[in-house]
């Protein structure tokens, strides 16, 4: 793996590309794609300076955001369950770079990173983590349930695997809306972890998607451990991109944002052209434990984590490319990172200024009358008599 | 028109009036085991009316996904007994999507239809009444019709309601229950009970197929004992019409609630608890629950298991004699 991390020498010879005045370079992708019943995409990617800086920025923001969330959880400011995404940043960013916002994304409870790349601000994510009123889900979702209607981000699902058949339904919606058989479709991506890969409903959804040729991507983020159980202990088939049986699949290095982007472009093209679904395995690693109650070193060694950080870190890879292509210097990147650290700290500070939603919100958004409220997606709540709100003005005990 | 034709008519009306509406489930393209979707594939095409594999969890999730794009999904689960693999999707995803997304997403366009209840020889897994499980889940609406006229109006309401609905169809009435169903487009409001027969002595509450059993018990009480029963069809099990039942019990002072599902934690328990809270000083007798026994739904003992008109008559009599 370490040898594979060597950045292609070609990266050091950037050339002017056709796109405007931006400088672009071609990079070899160090870890091979693997195809299952399909020819994988080429082992090369072109990227501009702006693109790489954008990827670096978002991935670094996710990293710092998760580290800050870790601290806030331990300080008991964030309650509930909290699953951190650091280590896996390249996947969210790579998918976002390959997709448009007309494509649907639905993911697991480990959703902070995806929320950020789909357009939510660091501050709004912190507010959601804190349960505050201006959070991405208005404080009512929490860590596991971040959504963004405007970018078709269908959120994080807490039940392992439950998001996958929903993703199939999203894909069906694309197909149903298509006007001509030959039209290219937008796609839906149903993301799940290696821990969910053996949920029966993943297969139920894949079967339907294949049967009806739905533009659905079944994307397994393989971070090697389903909670505390390693893939070898949980899965008979550990090559998750082959789990679709006769459904084609590809293996992508989930630690390389350009590999994820190129791989996902390829998959999006295949699925969006009406060929049916595809399985994708994104090999990655989570630096933190499964959740905040898991220190993350009882089932793996500190050395293992350190080794991944040193040899496969997704952010370091982007920085290395920026430097070796001559797009940035290490000093410049240091300055950028300094500013981004401050941005995260400022966002956290600003988030903490806010407060929890009104008590009345306990019982809103359960049932609706269907009437629109203002310009947003929100619908007017209906309070049926069976929802008995405590009347704290009269009686504290009910 | 009998009940399966009324349901067919409701779905035809829904598919006609809403281009986004699709109907799917096991064998629905061929009409479904109870013929409810007969002819709809021919009329609306295979893209809108289609068979699914036998995978209820997947069917429910698929429907939730489609509905969460703002469209209308009508999913059929072949028997209510088979809804349990889909329980997680309905309870954890459908019911909570609006709440946990801060009202950004919802699957209000989803309606799940499933035939429920005793049919004489259905046995353990083709006879159950699982409504109570879903009433424990805020965010879902649970609706059960008693006849074809109700079935059409309530099903159309469910399909068009902006909240996810579960519509249990009394399979015993598919063919047997006949009525003059209006041919046009009409809906019956959800969350509203109906006083089927006004009375003064005992309030009798039920839903679905049990309404016919109760009507017989009420007739018997009238003819044999001169007891005047007020018979109420709850229609929407959740959110249920507390006010109508409360008003009636305030008048009669007595309440009998009946359902086929087992007694323990059945929905009658919820009604009894609420009414004893709201009408305590009006009650002349303990509230009676006439339900299935706390056993699996039996095959050979079905006649013994079901809360028939005689058991209900006994309960009505008991409240008056108390």
XYZ file of C-alpha atoms in Angstrom, chain A residues 44-260:
217
model
C -5.818 8.117 -14.329
C -7.570 11.316 -13.418
C -7.206 14.884 -14.470
C -7.711 17.593 -11.925
C -7.288 21.336 -11.846
C -5.664 23.301 -9.103
C -9.053 24.762 -8.158
C -10.629 21.334 -7.938
C -7.901 19.945 -5.735
C -7.994 23.002 -3.490
C -11.756 22.649 -3.199
C -11.457 18.961 -2.288
C -8.741 19.728 0.201
C -10.826 22.471 1.760
C -13.952 20.378 2.215
C -12.104 17.310 3.412
C -10.089 19.323 5.872
C -13.253 21.037 7.109
C -14.843 17.637 7.696
C -11.732 16.454 9.533
C -11.635 19.468 11.822
C -15.391 19.454 12.282
C -15.303 15.841 13.446
C -12.435 16.479 15.813
C -14.316 19.432 17.267
C -17.482 17.310 17.542
C -15.483 14.706 19.426
C -14.490 17.348 21.951
C -17.996 18.732 22.257
C -19.414 15.267 22.789
C -16.917 14.550 25.519
C -17.794 17.912 27.083
C -21.429 16.701 27.045
C -22.579 19.510 24.817
C -23.555 17.054 22.081
C -25.908 14.363 23.325
C -27.365 11.285 21.737
C -25.342 9.119 19.450
C -22.526 10.488 17.400
C -20.582 8.712 14.665
C -17.587 10.472 13.207
C -16.443 10.452 9.604
C -12.766 11.358 9.866
C -10.691 9.062 7.709
C -13.510 8.605 5.223
C -13.629 12.171 3.862
C -12.531 11.281 0.333
C -15.668 9.255 -0.254
C -18.140 12.044 0.435
C -16.073 14.553 -1.528
C -15.397 12.188 -4.428
C -19.071 11.321 -4.824
C -20.091 14.955 -4.665
C -17.523 15.825 -7.337
C -18.893 13.147 -9.657
C -22.564 13.964 -9.097
C -24.894 16.851 -9.710
C -27.372 17.933 -7.090
C -30.138 16.453 -9.204
C -28.719 13.083 -8.201
C -30.074 11.714 -4.941
C -27.893 10.747 -2.021
C -29.084 8.674 0.913
C -26.621 7.429 3.463
C -26.034 5.942 6.878
C -26.013 7.529 10.299
C -22.351 8.479 9.692
C -23.601 11.432 7.699
C -21.816 14.604 8.807
C -19.359 14.581 5.912
C -21.995 13.980 3.294
C -24.106 16.802 4.759
C -21.190 19.192 4.387
C -20.311 18.342 0.792
C -24.010 18.475 -0.166
C -24.050 22.115 0.824
C -24.778 22.448 4.536
C -22.557 24.847 6.438
C -20.253 23.775 9.238
C -22.224 25.980 11.577
C -25.583 24.426 10.647
C -24.082 20.961 11.138
C -22.761 21.919 14.563
C -26.150 23.358 15.448
C -27.790 20.089 14.485
C -25.283 18.174 16.596
C -26.067 20.458 19.505
C -29.812 20.059 18.921
C -30.275 23.737 18.144
C -33.051 25.412 16.216
C -31.083 26.448 13.133
C -29.501 23.050 12.621
C -29.741 21.380 9.235
C -32.798 19.451 10.434
C -33.941 22.265 12.684
C -32.428 20.563 15.680
C -34.825 17.651 15.496
C -32.640 15.090 13.792
C -29.307 15.170 15.551
C -26.064 13.577 14.493
C -27.597 10.697 12.566
C -30.277 12.602 10.675
C -28.952 15.452 8.601
C -30.906 16.310 5.479
C -30.800 18.852 2.706
C -33.837 19.086 0.506
C -32.323 21.656 -1.835
C -29.484 19.316 -2.802
C -31.498 16.097 -2.746
C -29.679 14.773 0.261
C -32.092 12.273 1.751
C -30.214 12.107 4.926
C -28.770 9.707 7.341
C -30.682 6.655 8.491
C -30.140 5.188 11.920
C -31.398 1.697 11.185
C -28.575 -0.259 9.616
C -29.455 -0.905 5.984
C -32.926 0.696 6.041
C -31.818 3.474 3.709
C -31.004 1.042 0.919
C -34.518 0.093 -0.288
C -35.473 3.754 0.093
C -32.610 4.495 -2.287
C -34.132 2.016 -4.723
C -37.410 3.924 -4.538
C -35.552 7.165 -5.230
C -34.008 5.541 -8.288
C -37.420 4.412 -9.467
C -38.595 7.996 -9.230
C -35.832 9.038 -11.658
C -36.796 6.316 -14.054
C -40.491 7.128 -13.781
C -39.845 10.795 -14.532
C -37.755 10.057 -17.623
C -39.566 11.182 -20.745
C -37.870 9.049 -23.382
C -36.309 5.639 -22.995
C -33.074 6.961 -24.437
C -32.794 9.896 -22.016
C -29.955 9.877 -19.566
C -31.237 9.572 -16.027
C -30.043 11.105 -12.820
C -29.108 8.494 -10.304
C -29.624 7.708 -6.668
C -26.843 6.424 -4.493
C -27.694 4.253 -1.508
C -24.682 4.186 0.775
C -24.139 1.618 3.469
C -21.264 0.249 5.478
C -19.629 -3.152 5.538
C -21.693 -3.737 8.674
C -24.955 -3.308 6.737
C -23.801 -5.257 3.715
C -25.336 -8.471 5.021
C -28.727 -6.970 5.824
C -31.361 -8.812 3.836
C -32.980 -5.611 2.658
C -29.857 -4.597 0.745
C -30.385 -7.611 -1.424
C -34.146 -7.049 -1.639
C -33.462 -3.573 -2.989
C -30.711 -4.713 -5.350
C -32.926 -7.419 -6.768
C -35.693 -4.933 -7.527
C -33.251 -2.396 -8.938
C -31.705 -4.984 -11.255
C -35.055 -6.418 -12.265
C -36.402 -3.024 -13.251
C -33.072 -1.519 -14.381
C -33.236 1.343 -11.926
C -30.448 3.945 -11.809
C -29.340 3.014 -8.301
C -25.790 2.748 -7.006
C -25.283 0.384 -4.103
C -22.217 1.859 -2.468
C -20.545 0.054 0.394
C -18.159 2.151 2.456
C -15.926 -0.612 3.711
C -14.118 0.825 6.712
C -13.129 -2.694 7.737
C -15.173 -2.868 10.920
C -18.924 -3.134 11.483
C -18.869 -1.580 14.931
C -16.273 -3.835 16.567
C -16.416 -6.777 14.186
C -13.929 -6.982 11.377
C -15.125 -7.804 7.880
C -13.529 -11.236 8.038
C -15.596 -12.111 11.053
C -18.863 -10.761 9.643
C -18.898 -11.488 5.933
C -18.512 -14.629 3.899
C -17.893 -12.443 0.868
C -15.527 -9.657 1.891
C -15.172 -8.329 -1.650
C -18.263 -6.191 -1.305
C -18.268 -5.068 -4.910
C -18.977 -8.681 -5.863
C -21.872 -9.116 -3.474
C -24.371 -8.266 -6.185
C -23.712 -11.658 -7.745
C -24.606 -11.049 -11.397
C -24.964 -7.314 -10.821
C -21.697 -5.691 -11.943
C -19.544 -3.895 -9.439
C -16.317 -1.995 -9.030
C -13.791 -1.632 -6.277
C -12.589 1.899 -5.592
C -9.879 3.154 -3.285
C -12.007 5.169 -0.884
C -8.954 6.973 0.456
C -8.252 8.659 -2.883
C -10.694 11.417 -3.737
C -9.774 11.368 -7.419
C -10.287 7.612 -7.608
C -13.689 8.005 -5.970
